[in-house]
Amino acid sequence: MSTTGRYAPSPTGAMHLGNLRTALLAWLHSRAQGGRHLLRFEDLDAGRVREWAYQTTRDDLHWLGLDWDEEFRQSERLELYAAAVKRLDTYPCTCTRRELQEAVQQSVGAPHGPEPVYPGTCQDPRNRHPERPAALRWRVPDESVCVHDGWNGQTICQNLRSEVGDFVVQRSDGAYAYHLAVVVDDAEMGVTDVLRGADLLTATPRQVALQRTLGYPTPLYWHVPLMSDYGGQRLAKRSGAPSVRDLRQGGKEAATLRAELAQSLGWQVGERADLDTLLTLYRESVLS
Ligand code: GLU
């Protein structure tokens, strides 16, 4: 089957170098295999979307030399998510953030692993407040879900019931949750290979469980390292890391930045790099 990959930015601000490196790798991954490449704006969290960020993201990507065959916006695909939610076994949850925190603290065995596990408070209808707006939580299967990661060669397994708990698929303000939308979109868009930041690795088992329940195929996964600043902090849009737009408008050359991004991955390139060189390097160092 031929490869279809995607880059899925959230248009919430200016891209930083870490975003751009992931975008470059996603493009290399699709194109090095002669595959299709998609751009999908993940803009379901309306409060965080910045209208200008769509075009700035496109400009940043084009400037680096990246292209794509089709573009999507999640905000235009709400019927698909609604249909998927209907097919899941969900229940309404009206707990506030504070109530959730208390419930997690009181639940047996707390504190758990790296993230709080939802203890299932709202499974009992007596714990629901019909007068409040309700989120929908998916009753996760009690099974271990394993995912192989192509980038580091590791397989991670998670028991969703004990390590994650029933998670939100539609928020109380009506917005569809990221995990749900991503799973529906990757399947509907025929995505075979997901290359994205390593911060999403531990979210992948819940996405795979959703795929299985909805009858979708599971793509191959590649979770690439996040870029950190000199102090070792992960780059973030909020943290004042230099934006790609600023570098571009400040006269930085794309060929130089491509070389720097490649070097940051430990690849041997000169001071300037074209995309053909990087495609060859990607085939040799990652795909072979
Ligand atoms: N929209 C997510 C982000 O910007 C990426 C989601 C994905 O690639 O699955 O971090």
Short mmCIF file of C-alpha atoms and ligand atoms in Angstrom, two decimals:
data_model
loop_
_atom_site.label_atom_id
_atom_site.label_comp_id
_atom_site.label_asym_id
_atom_site.label_seq_id
_atom_site.Cartn_x
_atom_site.Cartn_y
_atom_site.Cartn_z
CA MET A 1 0.00 0.00 0.00
CA SER A 2 1.38 3.41 -0.82
CA THR A 3 2.20 5.79 1.98
CA THR A 4 -0.01 8.67 3.07
CA GLY A 5 1.44 10.91 5.76
CA ARG A 6 0.36 14.16 7.32
CA TYR A 7 1.48 17.13 9.32
CA ALA A 8 -1.19 18.25 11.77
CA PRO A 9 -0.41 21.63 13.34
CA SER A 10 -2.67 23.45 15.77
CA PRO A 11 -3.06 27.03 14.46
CA THR A 12 -2.68 28.54 17.90
CA GLY A 13 0.35 30.74 17.29
CA ALA A 14 3.55 31.10 15.33
CA MET A 15 5.49 27.93 14.61
CA HIS A 16 8.79 27.53 16.42
CA LEU A 17 11.79 25.54 15.25
CA GLY A 18 10.61 22.39 17.00
CA ASN A 19 7.30 22.51 15.11
CA LEU A 20 9.18 23.10 11.88
CA ARG A 21 11.54 20.18 12.44
CA THR A 22 8.59 17.85 13.01
CA ALA A 23 6.93 19.27 9.87
CA LEU A 24 10.11 18.66 7.88
CA LEU A 25 10.42 15.08 9.12
CA ALA A 26 6.77 14.36 8.38
CA TRP A 27 7.22 15.67 4.83
CA LEU A 28 10.46 13.70 4.36
CA HIS A 29 8.74 10.57 5.64
CA SER A 30 5.90 10.82 3.11
CA ARG A 31 7.95 11.98 0.15
CA ALA A 32 10.95 9.68 0.69
CA GLN A 33 8.51 6.84 0.11
CA GLY A 34 6.89 8.54 -2.88
CA GLY A 35 3.75 8.98 -0.81
CA ARG A 36 0.96 11.51 -0.44
CA HIS A 37 1.32 14.23 2.13
CA LEU A 38 -1.51 16.10 3.85
CA LEU A 39 -1.74 19.27 5.92
CA ARG A 40 -4.40 19.14 8.59
CA PHE A 41 -5.14 22.11 10.81
CA GLU A 42 -6.25 20.90 14.22
CA ASP A 43 -8.43 23.81 15.16
CA LEU A 44 -11.17 22.35 17.35
CA ASP A 45 -10.21 24.37 20.40
CA ALA A 46 -11.76 27.59 19.09
CA GLY A 47 -10.60 29.65 22.07
CA ARG A 48 -6.95 28.97 21.28
CA VAL A 49 -7.08 29.40 17.51
CA ARG A 50 -5.48 32.52 16.02
CA GLU A 51 -6.94 33.36 12.60
CA TRP A 52 -3.60 34.52 11.21
CA ALA A 53 -1.84 31.30 12.18
CA TYR A 54 -3.25 29.29 9.26
CA GLN A 55 -1.57 31.44 6.63
CA THR A 56 1.62 31.94 8.64
CA THR A 57 1.95 28.18 9.00
CA ARG A 58 1.45 27.66 5.26
CA ASP A 59 4.00 30.40 4.51
CA ASP A 60 6.54 28.90 6.93
CA LEU A 61 6.18 25.45 5.37
CA HIS A 62 6.37 26.72 1.79
CA TRP A 63 9.40 28.82 2.64
CA LEU A 64 11.23 25.70 3.81
CA GLY A 65 10.26 24.05 0.51
CA LEU A 66 7.54 21.74 1.85
CA ASP A 67 4.34 21.05 -0.03
CA TRP A 68 1.21 18.96 0.43
CA ASP A 69 -1.43 17.35 -1.75
CA GLU A 70 -4.49 18.29 0.25
CA GLU A 71 -5.39 20.56 3.14
CA PHE A 72 -8.04 20.07 5.80
CA ARG A 73 -9.46 21.89 8.80
CA GLN A 74 -10.93 19.89 11.62
CA SER A 75 -13.43 22.67 12.32
CA GLU A 76 -15.08 21.80 8.97
CA ARG A 77 -15.47 18.11 9.78
CA LEU A 78 -17.70 18.16 12.85
CA GLU A 79 -20.37 15.81 11.43
CA LEU A 80 -17.79 13.06 11.11
CA TYR A 81 -16.79 13.39 14.75
CA ALA A 82 -20.42 13.52 15.86
CA ALA A 83 -21.13 10.27 13.99
CA ALA A 84 -18.13 8.58 15.59
CA VAL A 85 -19.09 9.66 19.11
CA LYS A 86 -22.53 8.13 18.58
CA ARG A 87 -20.91 4.78 17.89
CA LEU A 88 -19.02 4.77 21.21
CA ASP A 89 -20.21 3.65 24.62
CA THR A 90 -20.04 6.98 26.45
CA TYR A 91 -21.59 8.55 29.54
CA PRO A 92 -22.07 12.18 30.56
CA CYS A 93 -19.71 13.66 33.09
CA THR A 94 -20.50 16.90 34.88
CA CYS A 95 -17.58 16.95 37.31
CA THR A 96 -15.70 20.22 37.64
CA ARG A 97 -11.93 20.31 37.46
CA ARG A 98 -11.72 20.56 41.24
CA GLU A 99 -14.10 17.64 41.79
CA LEU A 100 -12.00 15.57 39.41
CA GLN A 101 -8.82 16.43 41.29
CA GLU A 102 -10.43 15.42 44.57
CA ALA A 103 -11.78 12.21 43.09
CA VAL A 104 -8.35 11.29 41.74
CA GLN A 105 -6.73 11.98 45.09
CA GLN A 106 -9.25 9.86 46.93
CA SER A 107 -9.18 6.94 44.50
CA VAL A 108 -7.48 3.75 45.60
CA GLY A 109 -3.78 3.57 44.90
CA ALA A 110 -3.35 7.28 44.14
CA PRO A 111 -1.04 8.84 43.12
CA HIS A 112 -0.61 6.80 39.98
CA GLY A 113 1.84 7.07 37.11
CA PRO A 114 2.73 10.19 35.18
CA GLU A 115 -0.84 11.30 34.60
CA PRO A 116 -3.91 11.22 36.82
CA VAL A 117 -6.24 8.31 36.16
CA TYR A 118 -9.92 9.16 35.94
CA PRO A 119 -11.55 7.01 38.62
CA GLY A 120 -14.92 6.67 36.89
CA THR A 121 -16.91 8.88 39.28
CA CYS A 122 -19.62 9.72 36.74
CA GLN A 123 -20.23 6.10 35.79
CA ASP A 124 -22.64 6.21 38.71
CA PRO A 125 -25.57 8.41 37.60
CA ARG A 126 -26.01 9.55 41.22
CA ASN A 127 -22.75 11.48 40.88
CA ARG A 128 -23.99 13.51 37.92
CA HIS A 129 -25.47 17.00 38.07
CA PRO A 130 -28.11 17.27 35.32
CA GLU A 131 -28.20 21.06 35.65
CA ARG A 132 -24.57 21.39 34.53
CA PRO A 133 -23.24 21.05 30.96
CA ALA A 134 -21.85 17.55 30.47
CA ALA A 135 -18.73 16.23 28.79
CA LEU A 136 -18.89 12.75 27.28
CA ARG A 137 -16.46 10.13 28.50
CA TRP A 138 -15.72 6.92 26.65
CA ARG A 139 -15.87 3.71 28.68
CA VAL A 140 -12.42 2.39 27.85
CA PRO A 141 -11.81 -1.34 27.39
CA ASP A 142 -10.07 -3.13 30.24
CA GLU A 143 -7.16 -4.37 28.20
CA SER A 144 -3.55 -3.69 27.49
CA VAL A 145 -2.95 -1.88 24.21
CA CYS A 146 0.53 -2.00 22.70
CA VAL A 147 1.99 0.31 20.07
CA HIS A 148 5.22 -0.08 18.17
CA ASP A 149 7.14 3.09 17.46
CA GLY A 150 9.17 3.12 14.25
CA TRP A 151 11.46 5.96 15.29
CA ASN A 152 12.99 4.43 18.40
CA GLY A 153 12.03 0.81 17.73
CA GLN A 154 10.22 0.50 21.07
CA THR A 155 6.86 -0.99 21.86
CA ILE A 156 4.87 0.65 24.63
CA CYS A 157 1.87 -0.97 26.28
CA GLN A 158 -0.79 0.62 28.44
CA ASN A 159 -3.78 -0.72 30.28
CA LEU A 160 -6.33 1.97 29.56
CA ARG A 161 -8.60 1.15 32.47
CA SER A 162 -5.88 1.29 35.11
CA GLU A 163 -3.45 3.78 33.56
CA VAL A 164 -5.72 6.30 31.83
CA GLY A 165 -9.36 5.79 32.79
CA ASP A 166 -12.44 6.76 30.79
CA PHE A 167 -11.38 9.82 28.83
CA VAL A 168 -13.32 12.73 27.36
CA VAL A 169 -14.31 12.45 23.69
CA GLN A 170 -16.53 15.53 23.68
CA ARG A 171 -16.04 18.43 26.04
CA SER A 172 -18.82 20.08 27.98
CA ASP A 173 -18.65 23.10 25.63
CA GLY A 174 -19.40 20.71 22.76
CA ALA A 175 -15.88 20.64 21.27
CA TYR A 176 -14.71 17.22 20.13
CA ALA A 177 -11.60 16.02 21.88
CA TYR A 178 -8.27 15.76 20.10
CA HIS A 179 -8.00 11.95 20.49
CA LEU A 180 -11.32 11.37 18.84
CA ALA A 181 -10.80 13.79 15.95
CA VAL A 182 -7.31 12.52 15.18
CA VAL A 183 -8.48 8.93 15.00
CA VAL A 184 -11.45 9.73 12.77
CA ASP A 185 -9.34 11.93 10.50
CA ASP A 186 -6.39 9.59 10.12
CA ALA A 187 -8.80 6.84 9.10
CA GLU A 188 -11.01 8.96 6.85
CA MET A 189 -7.99 10.53 5.13
CA GLY A 190 -6.34 7.15 4.53
CA VAL A 191 -3.28 8.03 6.61
CA THR A 192 -0.92 5.04 6.73
CA ASP A 193 2.00 6.67 8.59
CA VAL A 194 1.75 9.07 11.52
CA LEU A 195 4.94 11.00 12.24
CA ARG A 196 4.58 13.46 15.13
CA GLY A 197 6.20 14.71 18.31
CA ALA A 198 7.29 12.33 21.06
CA ASP A 199 4.96 14.08 23.50
CA LEU A 200 2.11 12.12 21.89
CA LEU A 201 3.63 8.66 22.29
CA THR A 202 1.84 7.93 25.56
CA ALA A 203 -1.44 9.10 24.00
CA THR A 204 -1.15 6.59 21.20
CA PRO A 205 -2.53 3.49 22.97
CA ARG A 206 -5.81 5.33 23.62
CA GLN A 207 -5.98 6.34 19.97
CA VAL A 208 -5.33 2.75 18.90
CA ALA A 209 -8.09 1.53 21.23
CA LEU A 210 -10.48 4.03 19.63
CA GLN A 211 -9.44 2.82 16.16
CA ARG A 212 -10.17 -0.79 17.11
CA THR A 213 -13.56 0.05 18.55
CA LEU A 214 -14.53 2.15 15.53
CA GLY A 215 -13.27 -0.52 13.10
CA TYR A 216 -10.44 1.58 11.65
CA PRO A 217 -6.98 0.33 10.67
CA THR A 218 -4.01 1.32 12.83
CA PRO A 219 -1.35 3.35 11.00
CA LEU A 220 2.39 2.99 11.56
CA TYR A 221 3.72 5.40 14.20
CA TRP A 222 6.91 7.44 14.30
CA HIS A 223 7.37 9.70 17.32
CA VAL A 224 10.22 12.10 16.80
CA PRO A 225 12.16 13.87 19.56
CA LEU A 226 11.00 17.32 20.61
CA MET A 227 13.46 20.13 20.34
CA SER A 228 14.65 21.75 23.53
CA ASP A 229 16.26 25.11 24.11
CA TYR A 230 19.76 25.61 25.47
CA GLY A 231 18.47 25.18 29.01
CA GLY A 232 16.95 21.82 28.14
CA GLN A 233 13.36 23.13 28.26
CA ARG A 234 11.02 21.86 25.59
CA LEU A 235 10.29 24.60 23.04
CA ALA A 236 6.78 25.95 23.32
CA LYS A 237 4.82 28.55 21.41
CA ARG A 238 4.28 30.46 24.64
CA SER A 239 7.83 30.41 25.91
CA GLY A 240 9.35 33.06 23.68
CA ALA A 241 11.29 30.63 21.48
CA PRO A 242 12.12 32.37 18.17
CA SER A 243 9.33 31.90 15.65
CA VAL A 244 9.96 30.62 12.15
CA ARG A 245 8.18 33.70 10.80
CA ASP A 246 10.64 36.00 12.58
CA LEU A 247 13.63 34.07 11.25
CA ARG A 248 12.17 34.04 7.73
CA GLN A 249 11.30 37.73 7.76
CA GLY A 250 14.67 38.52 9.32
CA GLY A 251 16.42 37.23 6.21
CA LYS A 252 17.39 33.73 7.32
CA GLU A 253 17.99 31.44 4.35
CA ALA A 254 15.87 28.32 4.07
CA ALA A 255 18.84 26.23 2.93
CA THR A 256 20.76 27.20 6.06
CA LEU A 257 17.87 26.45 8.35
CA ARG A 258 17.30 23.07 6.67
CA ALA A 259 20.95 22.25 7.35
CA GLU A 260 20.65 23.32 10.99
CA LEU A 261 17.52 21.26 11.51
CA ALA A 262 19.24 18.23 9.96
CA GLN A 263 22.33 18.77 12.13
CA SER A 264 20.16 18.98 15.22
CA LEU A 265 19.16 15.39 14.45
CA GLY A 266 22.79 14.35 14.20
CA TRP A 267 22.77 14.10 10.41
CA GLN A 268 25.97 14.98 8.55
CA VAL A 269 25.27 17.88 6.19
CA GLY A 270 27.13 21.01 5.12
CA GLU A 271 26.13 24.57 5.96
CA ARG A 272 23.30 24.50 3.46
CA ALA A 273 21.05 21.61 2.56
CA ASP A 274 18.53 21.06 -0.19
CA LEU A 275 15.53 18.80 0.14
CA ASP A 276 16.92 16.13 -2.23
CA THR A 277 19.93 15.68 0.04
CA LEU A 278 17.65 15.38 3.06
CA LEU A 279 15.40 12.88 1.27
CA THR A 280 18.43 10.69 0.59
CA LEU A 281 19.61 11.01 4.19
CA TYR A 282 16.15 10.19 5.48
CA ARG A 283 15.96 7.05 3.34
CA GLU A 284 19.41 5.94 4.49
CA SER A 285 19.25 6.81 8.14
CA VAL A 286 15.60 6.31 9.07
CA LEU A 287 13.86 4.08 6.54
CA SER A 288 16.58 1.53 5.80
N1 GLU B 1 -2.10 18.87 16.60
C1 GLU B 1 -1.10 18.18 17.35
C2 GLU B 1 -0.01 19.16 17.74
O1 GLU B 1 0.07 20.23 17.19
C3 GLU B 1 -0.48 17.04 16.58
C4 GLU B 1 -1.40 15.89 16.51
C5 GLU B 1 -0.90 14.70 15.74
O2 GLU B 1 0.06 14.82 14.95
O3 GLU B 1 -1.51 13.64 15.92
O4 GLU B 1 0.78 18.83 18.60
#
